Coordinates of N, CA and C in Angstrom, one line a residue:
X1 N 82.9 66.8 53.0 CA 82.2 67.9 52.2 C 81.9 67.5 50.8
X2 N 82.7 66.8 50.2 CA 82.6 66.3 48.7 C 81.5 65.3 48.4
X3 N 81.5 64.6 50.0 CA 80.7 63.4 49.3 C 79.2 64.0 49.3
X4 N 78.8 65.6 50.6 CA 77.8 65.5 50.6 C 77.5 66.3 49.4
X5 N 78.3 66.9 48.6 CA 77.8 67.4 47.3 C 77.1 66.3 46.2
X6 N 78.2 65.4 46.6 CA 78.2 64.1 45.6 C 76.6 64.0 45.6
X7 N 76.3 63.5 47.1 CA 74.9 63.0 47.7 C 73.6 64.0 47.0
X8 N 74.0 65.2 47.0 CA 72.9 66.3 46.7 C 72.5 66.1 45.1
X9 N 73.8 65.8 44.6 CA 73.8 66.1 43.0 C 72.8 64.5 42.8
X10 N 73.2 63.4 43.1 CA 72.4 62.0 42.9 C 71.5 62.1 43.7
X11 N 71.2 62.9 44.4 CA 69.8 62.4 45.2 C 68.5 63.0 44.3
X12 N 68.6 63.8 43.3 CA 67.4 63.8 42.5 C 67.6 62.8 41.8
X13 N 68.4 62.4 41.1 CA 68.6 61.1 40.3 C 68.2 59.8 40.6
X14 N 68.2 59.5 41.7 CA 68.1 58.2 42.5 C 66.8 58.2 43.2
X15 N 66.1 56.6 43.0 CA 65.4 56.8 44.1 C 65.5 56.2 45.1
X16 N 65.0 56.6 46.4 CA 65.9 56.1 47.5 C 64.4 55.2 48.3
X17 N 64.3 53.7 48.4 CA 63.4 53.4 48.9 C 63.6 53.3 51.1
X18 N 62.5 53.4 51.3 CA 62.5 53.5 52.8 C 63.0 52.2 53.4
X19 N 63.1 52.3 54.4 CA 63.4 50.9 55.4 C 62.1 50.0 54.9
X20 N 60.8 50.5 55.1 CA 59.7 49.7 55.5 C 59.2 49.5 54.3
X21 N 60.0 50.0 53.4 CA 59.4 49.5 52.0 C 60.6 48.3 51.4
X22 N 61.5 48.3 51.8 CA 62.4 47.3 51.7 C 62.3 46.3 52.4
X23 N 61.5 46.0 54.1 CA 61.3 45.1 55.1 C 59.8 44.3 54.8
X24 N 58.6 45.5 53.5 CA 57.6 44.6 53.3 C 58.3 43.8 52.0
X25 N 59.2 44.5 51.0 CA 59.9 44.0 49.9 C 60.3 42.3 50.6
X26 N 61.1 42.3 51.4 CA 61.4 40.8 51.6 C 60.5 40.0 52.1
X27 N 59.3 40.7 53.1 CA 58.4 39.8 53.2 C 57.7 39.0 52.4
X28 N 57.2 39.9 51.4 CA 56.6 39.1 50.7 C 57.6 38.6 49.8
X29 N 58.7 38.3 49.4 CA 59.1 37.8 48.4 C 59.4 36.7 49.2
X30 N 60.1 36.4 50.3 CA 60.6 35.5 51.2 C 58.9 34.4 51.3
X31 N 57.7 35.0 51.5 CA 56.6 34.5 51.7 C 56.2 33.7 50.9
X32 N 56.5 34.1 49.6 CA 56.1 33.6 48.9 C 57.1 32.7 47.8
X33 N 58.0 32.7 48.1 CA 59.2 31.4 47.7 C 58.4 30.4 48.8
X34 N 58.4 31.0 50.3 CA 58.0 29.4 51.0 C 56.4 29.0 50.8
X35 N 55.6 30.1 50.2 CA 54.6 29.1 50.2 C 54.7 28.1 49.2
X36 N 55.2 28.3 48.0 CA 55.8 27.8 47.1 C 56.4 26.5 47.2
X37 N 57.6 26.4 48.3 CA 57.8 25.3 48.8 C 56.7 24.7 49.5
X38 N 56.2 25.2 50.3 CA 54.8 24.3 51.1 C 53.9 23.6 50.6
X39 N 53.8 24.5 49.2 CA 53.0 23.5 48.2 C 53.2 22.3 47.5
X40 N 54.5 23.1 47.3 CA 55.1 21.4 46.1 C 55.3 20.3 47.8
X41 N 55.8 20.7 48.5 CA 55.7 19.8 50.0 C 54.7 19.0 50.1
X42 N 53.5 19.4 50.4 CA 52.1 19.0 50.8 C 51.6 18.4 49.1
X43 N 51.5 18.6 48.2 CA 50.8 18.1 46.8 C 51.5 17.1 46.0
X44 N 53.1 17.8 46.3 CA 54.0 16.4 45.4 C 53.5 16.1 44.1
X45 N 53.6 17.3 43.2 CA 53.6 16.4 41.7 C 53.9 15.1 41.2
X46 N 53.2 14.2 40.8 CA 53.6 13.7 40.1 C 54.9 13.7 39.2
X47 N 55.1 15.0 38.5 CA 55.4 15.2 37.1 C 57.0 15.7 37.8
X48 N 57.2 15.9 38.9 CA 58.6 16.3 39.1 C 59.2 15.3 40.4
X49 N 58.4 13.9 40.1 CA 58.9 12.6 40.7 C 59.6 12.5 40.1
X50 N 60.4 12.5 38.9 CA 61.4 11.5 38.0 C 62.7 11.7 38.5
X51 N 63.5 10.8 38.2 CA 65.4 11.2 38.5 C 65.6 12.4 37.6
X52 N 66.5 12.9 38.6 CA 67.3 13.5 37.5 C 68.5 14.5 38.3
X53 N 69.5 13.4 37.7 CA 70.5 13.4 38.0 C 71.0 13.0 39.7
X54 N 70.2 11.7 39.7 CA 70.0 10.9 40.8 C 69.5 11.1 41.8
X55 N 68.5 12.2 41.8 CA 67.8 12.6 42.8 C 66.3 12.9 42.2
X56 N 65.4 13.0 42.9 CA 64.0 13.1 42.5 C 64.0 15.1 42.1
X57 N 63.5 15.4 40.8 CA 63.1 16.6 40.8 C 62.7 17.5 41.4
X58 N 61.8 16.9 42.3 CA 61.3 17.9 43.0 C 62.2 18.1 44.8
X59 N 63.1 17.2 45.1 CA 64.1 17.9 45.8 C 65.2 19.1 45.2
X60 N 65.8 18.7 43.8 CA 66.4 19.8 42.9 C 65.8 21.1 43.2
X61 N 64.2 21.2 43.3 CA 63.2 22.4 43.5 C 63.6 22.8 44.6
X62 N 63.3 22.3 45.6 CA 63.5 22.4 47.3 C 65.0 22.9 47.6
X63 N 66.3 22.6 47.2 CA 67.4 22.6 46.9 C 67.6 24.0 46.8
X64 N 67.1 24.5 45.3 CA 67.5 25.6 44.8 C 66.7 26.7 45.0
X65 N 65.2 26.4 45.5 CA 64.6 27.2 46.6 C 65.3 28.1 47.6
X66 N 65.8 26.9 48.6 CA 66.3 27.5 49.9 C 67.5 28.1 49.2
X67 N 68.2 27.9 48.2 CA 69.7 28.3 48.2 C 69.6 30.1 47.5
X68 N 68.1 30.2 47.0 CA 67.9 31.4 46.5 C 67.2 32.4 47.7
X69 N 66.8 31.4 48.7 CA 66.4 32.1 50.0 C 67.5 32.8 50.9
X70 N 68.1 31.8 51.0 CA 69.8 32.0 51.0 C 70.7 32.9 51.1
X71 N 70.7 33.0 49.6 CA 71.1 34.4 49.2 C 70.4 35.6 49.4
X72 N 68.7 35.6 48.9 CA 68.4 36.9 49.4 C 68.5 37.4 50.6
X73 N 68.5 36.4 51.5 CA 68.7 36.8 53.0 C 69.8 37.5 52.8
X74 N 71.1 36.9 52.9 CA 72.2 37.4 52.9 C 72.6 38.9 52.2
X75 N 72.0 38.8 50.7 CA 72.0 39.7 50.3 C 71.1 41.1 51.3
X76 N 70.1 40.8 51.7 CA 69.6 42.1 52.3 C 69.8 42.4 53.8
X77 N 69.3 41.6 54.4 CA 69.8 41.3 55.8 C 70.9 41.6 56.2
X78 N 72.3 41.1 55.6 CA 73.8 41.3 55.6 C 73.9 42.2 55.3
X79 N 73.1 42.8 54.4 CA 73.3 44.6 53.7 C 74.4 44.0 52.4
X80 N 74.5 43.1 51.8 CA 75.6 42.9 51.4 C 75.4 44.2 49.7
X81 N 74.1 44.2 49.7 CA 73.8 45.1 48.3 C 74.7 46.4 48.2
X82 N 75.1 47.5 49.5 CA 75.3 48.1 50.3 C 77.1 48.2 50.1
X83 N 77.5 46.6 50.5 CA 78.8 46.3 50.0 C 79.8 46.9 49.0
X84 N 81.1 46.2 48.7 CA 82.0 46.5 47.1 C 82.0 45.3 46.3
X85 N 81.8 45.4 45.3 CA 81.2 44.2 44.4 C 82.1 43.0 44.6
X86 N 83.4 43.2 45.1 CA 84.7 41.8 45.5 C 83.7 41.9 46.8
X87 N 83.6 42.1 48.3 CA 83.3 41.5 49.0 C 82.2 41.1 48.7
X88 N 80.8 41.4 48.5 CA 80.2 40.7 47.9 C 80.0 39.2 47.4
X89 N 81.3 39.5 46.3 CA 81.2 38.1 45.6 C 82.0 36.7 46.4
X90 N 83.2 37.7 47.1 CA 83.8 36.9 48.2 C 82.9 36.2 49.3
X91 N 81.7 36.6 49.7 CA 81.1 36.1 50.4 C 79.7 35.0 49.8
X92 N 79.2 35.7 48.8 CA 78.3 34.9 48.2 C 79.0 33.7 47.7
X93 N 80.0 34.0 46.5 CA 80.2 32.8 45.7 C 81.0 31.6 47.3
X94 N 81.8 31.6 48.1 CA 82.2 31.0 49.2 C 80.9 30.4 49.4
X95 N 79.9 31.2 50.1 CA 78.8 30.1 50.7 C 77.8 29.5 49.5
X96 N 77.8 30.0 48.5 CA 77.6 28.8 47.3 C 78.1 28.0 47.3
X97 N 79.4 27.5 46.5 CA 80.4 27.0 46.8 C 80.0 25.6 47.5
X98 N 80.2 26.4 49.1 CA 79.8 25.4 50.2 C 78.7 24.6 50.0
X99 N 77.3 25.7 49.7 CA 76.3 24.6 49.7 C 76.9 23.5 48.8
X100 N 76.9 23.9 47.6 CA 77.3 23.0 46.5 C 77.3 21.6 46.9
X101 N 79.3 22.0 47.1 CA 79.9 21.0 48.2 C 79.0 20.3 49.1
X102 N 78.6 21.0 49.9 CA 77.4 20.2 50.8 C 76.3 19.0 50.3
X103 N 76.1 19.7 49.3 CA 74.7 19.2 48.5 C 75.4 17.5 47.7
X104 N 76.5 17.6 47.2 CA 77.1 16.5 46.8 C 77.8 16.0 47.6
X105 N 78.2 16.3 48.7 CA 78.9 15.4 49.8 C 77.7 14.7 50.4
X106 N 76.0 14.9 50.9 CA 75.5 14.6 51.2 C 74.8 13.3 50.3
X107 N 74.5 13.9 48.7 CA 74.0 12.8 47.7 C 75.1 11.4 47.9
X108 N 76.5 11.7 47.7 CA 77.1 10.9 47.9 C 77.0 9.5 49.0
X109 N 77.0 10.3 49.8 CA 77.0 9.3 50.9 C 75.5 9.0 51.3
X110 N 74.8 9.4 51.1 CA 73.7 9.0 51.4 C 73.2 7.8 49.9
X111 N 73.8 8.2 48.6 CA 73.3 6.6 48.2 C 74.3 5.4 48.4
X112 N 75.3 6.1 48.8 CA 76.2 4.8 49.6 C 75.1 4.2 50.5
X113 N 74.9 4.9 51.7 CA 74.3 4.2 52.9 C 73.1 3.2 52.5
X114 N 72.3 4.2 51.2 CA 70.9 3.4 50.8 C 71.6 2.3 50.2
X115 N 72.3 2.1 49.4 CA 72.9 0.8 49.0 C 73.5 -0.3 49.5
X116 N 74.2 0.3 50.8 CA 74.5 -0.7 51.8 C 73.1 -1.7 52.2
X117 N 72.1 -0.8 52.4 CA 70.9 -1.1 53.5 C 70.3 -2.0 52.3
X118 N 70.4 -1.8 50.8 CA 69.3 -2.6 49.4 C 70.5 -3.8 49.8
X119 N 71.7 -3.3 49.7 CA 72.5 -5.1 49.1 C 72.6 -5.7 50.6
X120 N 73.0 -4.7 51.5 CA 73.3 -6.3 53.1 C 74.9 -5.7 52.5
X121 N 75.8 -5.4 52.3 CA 76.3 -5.7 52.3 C 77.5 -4.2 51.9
X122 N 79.2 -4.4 52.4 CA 79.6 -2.6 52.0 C 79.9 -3.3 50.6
X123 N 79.8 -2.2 49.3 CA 80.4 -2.3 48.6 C 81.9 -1.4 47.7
X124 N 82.2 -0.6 49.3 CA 83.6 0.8 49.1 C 83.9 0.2 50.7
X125 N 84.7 0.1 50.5 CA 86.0 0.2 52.0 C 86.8 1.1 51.9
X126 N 86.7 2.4 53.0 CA 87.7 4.0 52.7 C 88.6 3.6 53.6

């Protein structure tokens, strides 16, 4: 009974958007992060060829692209907005985290491998 007073008293206050305005909300935002990617994909700047920080720029793009697709999925999809601000964070920052992790465990060993394949030869024995 309390909460539905609670509800009555915020519900002029608040505005409450629909399902289908929430479901076009990610479409297009989701649409258009990937066309975004599809572009830099297919065009490849020049200008975001350079290293940096031992990887070409414009994967860093692609990277932090998906990792913000990522989250909004999770964020809406999962309902996580909906959530308590600790689980929430318990779940986002975790699979951050992970990518992270992911993202440097992968750099790692992959310029190992490329450097095996440049010299002929190992230069780490684990």
């Amino acid at each position: 009974m309390a909460h539905e007073h609670k509800l009555a008293i915020f519900q002029g206050l608040l505005k409450f958007k629909s399902n289908t305005q929430k479901i076009w909300g990610v479409l297009i935002f989701l649409t258009i992060i990937t066309a975004i990617e599809v572009v830099l994909g297919i065009y490849k700047p020049e200008g975001l060829m350079t290293q940096v920080l031992g990887m070409k720029g414009l994967n860093w793009i692609f990277i932090i692209l998906t990792i913000v697709k990522a989250y909004y999925i999770t964020w809406d999809f999962m309902h996580m907005r909906d959530e308590t601000k600790s689980l929430r964070r318990m779940v986002v920052w975790t699979a951050i985290f992970l990518i992270c992790y992911l993202v440097f465990i992968l750099l790692q060993e992959g310029g190992y491998v490329e450097g095996v394949y440049r010299n002929g030869f190992i230069k780490k024995d684990f």
